[in-house]
Coordinates of C-alpha atoms in Angstrom, one line a residue:
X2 CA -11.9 0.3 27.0
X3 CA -11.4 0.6 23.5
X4 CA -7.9 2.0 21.1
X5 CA -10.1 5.0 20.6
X6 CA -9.3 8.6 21.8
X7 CA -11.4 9.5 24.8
X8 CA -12.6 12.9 22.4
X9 CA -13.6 10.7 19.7
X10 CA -17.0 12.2 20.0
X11 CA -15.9 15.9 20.5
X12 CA -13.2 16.9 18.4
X13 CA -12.8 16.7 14.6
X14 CA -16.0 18.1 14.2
X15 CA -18.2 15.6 15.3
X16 CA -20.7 15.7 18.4
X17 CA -22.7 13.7 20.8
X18 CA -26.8 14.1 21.2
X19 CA -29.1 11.7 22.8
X20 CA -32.1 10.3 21.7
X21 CA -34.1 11.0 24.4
X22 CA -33.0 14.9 23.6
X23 CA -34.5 13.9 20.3
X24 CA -37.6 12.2 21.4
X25 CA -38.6 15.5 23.7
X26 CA -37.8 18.0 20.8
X27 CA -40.2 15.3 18.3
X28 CA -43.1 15.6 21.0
X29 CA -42.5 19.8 22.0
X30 CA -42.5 19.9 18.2
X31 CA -46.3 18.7 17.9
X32 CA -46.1 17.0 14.2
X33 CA -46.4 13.6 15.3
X34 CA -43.2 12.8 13.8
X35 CA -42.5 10.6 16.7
X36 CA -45.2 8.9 18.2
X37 CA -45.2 9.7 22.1
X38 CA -47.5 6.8 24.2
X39 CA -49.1 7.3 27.2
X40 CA -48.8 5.6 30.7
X41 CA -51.5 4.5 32.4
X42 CA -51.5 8.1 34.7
X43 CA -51.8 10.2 31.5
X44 CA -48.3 11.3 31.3
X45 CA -46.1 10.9 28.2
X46 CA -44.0 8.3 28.5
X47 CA -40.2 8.2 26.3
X48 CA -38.9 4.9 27.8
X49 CA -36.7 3.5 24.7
X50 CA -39.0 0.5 24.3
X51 CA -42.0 2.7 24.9
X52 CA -41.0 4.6 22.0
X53 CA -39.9 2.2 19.8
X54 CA -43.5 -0.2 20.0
X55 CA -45.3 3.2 19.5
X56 CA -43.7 3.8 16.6
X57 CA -44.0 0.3 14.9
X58 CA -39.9 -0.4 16.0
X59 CA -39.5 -4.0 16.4
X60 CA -38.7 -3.8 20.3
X61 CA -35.8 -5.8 21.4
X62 CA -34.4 -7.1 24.5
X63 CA -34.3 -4.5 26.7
X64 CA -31.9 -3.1 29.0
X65 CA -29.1 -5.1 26.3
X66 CA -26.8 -2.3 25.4
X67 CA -26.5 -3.6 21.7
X68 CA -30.1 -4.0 21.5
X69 CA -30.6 -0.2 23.2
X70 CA -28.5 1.0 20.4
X71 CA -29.9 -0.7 17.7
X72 CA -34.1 0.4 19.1
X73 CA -31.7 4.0 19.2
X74 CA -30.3 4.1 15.6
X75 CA -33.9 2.7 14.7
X76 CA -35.7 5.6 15.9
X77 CA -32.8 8.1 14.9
X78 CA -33.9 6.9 11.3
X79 CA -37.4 7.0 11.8
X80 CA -37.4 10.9 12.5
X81 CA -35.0 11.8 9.9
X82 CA -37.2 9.5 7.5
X83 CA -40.2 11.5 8.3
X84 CA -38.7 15.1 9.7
X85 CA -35.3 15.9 7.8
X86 CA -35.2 19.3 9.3
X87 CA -36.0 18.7 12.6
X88 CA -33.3 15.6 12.3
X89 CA -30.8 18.7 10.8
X90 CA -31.2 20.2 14.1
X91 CA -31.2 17.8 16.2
X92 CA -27.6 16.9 14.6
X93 CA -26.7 21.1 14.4
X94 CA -26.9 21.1 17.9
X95 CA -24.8 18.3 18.6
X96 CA -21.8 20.4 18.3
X97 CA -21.4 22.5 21.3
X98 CA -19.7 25.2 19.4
X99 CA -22.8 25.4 16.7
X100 CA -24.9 25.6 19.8
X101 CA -22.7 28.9 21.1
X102 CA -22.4 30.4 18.2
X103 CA -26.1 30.0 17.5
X104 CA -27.3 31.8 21.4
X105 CA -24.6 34.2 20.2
X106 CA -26.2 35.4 16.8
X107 CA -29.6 35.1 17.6
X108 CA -32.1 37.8 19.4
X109 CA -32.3 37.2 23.1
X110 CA -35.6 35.2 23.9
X111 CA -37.5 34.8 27.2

């Protein structure tokens, strides 16, 4: 429990995202701005720590929800480093309104 207001993350214009939103719009992307590794079956793999040793993140002790966070932020600054407008989407569409009013103004797709 913290002082803060239970909304803190949805009112006041700010939003909520998660990296692993992120990390599968960096690999359906296809400009290897976020290096995706493998598992041993072939499949892609977007474990945090998975993700963080492919991209030359210093892992950290995993499953430690202040380390999590910090191999998060990391990788966060990382893809806007090397993908600014795919990190200004990412960060659009972490405001459910932007996200209505974006399906609302734009052509239907299939």
């Amino acid at each position: 429990r913290t002082l803060h207001s239970p909304y803190l993350t949805s009112f006041h214009g700010n939003g909520r995202n998660d990296v692993m939103s992120l990390a599968l719009a960096c690999s359906a992307s296809g400009d290897n701005t976020l290096s995706v590794p493998l598992k041993g079956n072939g499949g892609t793999s977007f474990k945090l720590q998975d993700l963080a040793a492919a991209n030359e993140i210093s892992p950290r002790k995993a499953h430690d929800a202040l380390s999590d966070t910090e191999t998060a932020l990391e990788l966060c600054r990382h893809v806007k480093k090397l993908n600014p407008e795919l990190w200004q989407r990412f960060v659009r569409f972490s405001n459910k309104a932007s996200v209505v009013d974006f399906v609302s103004s734009e052509e239907p797709f299939l």
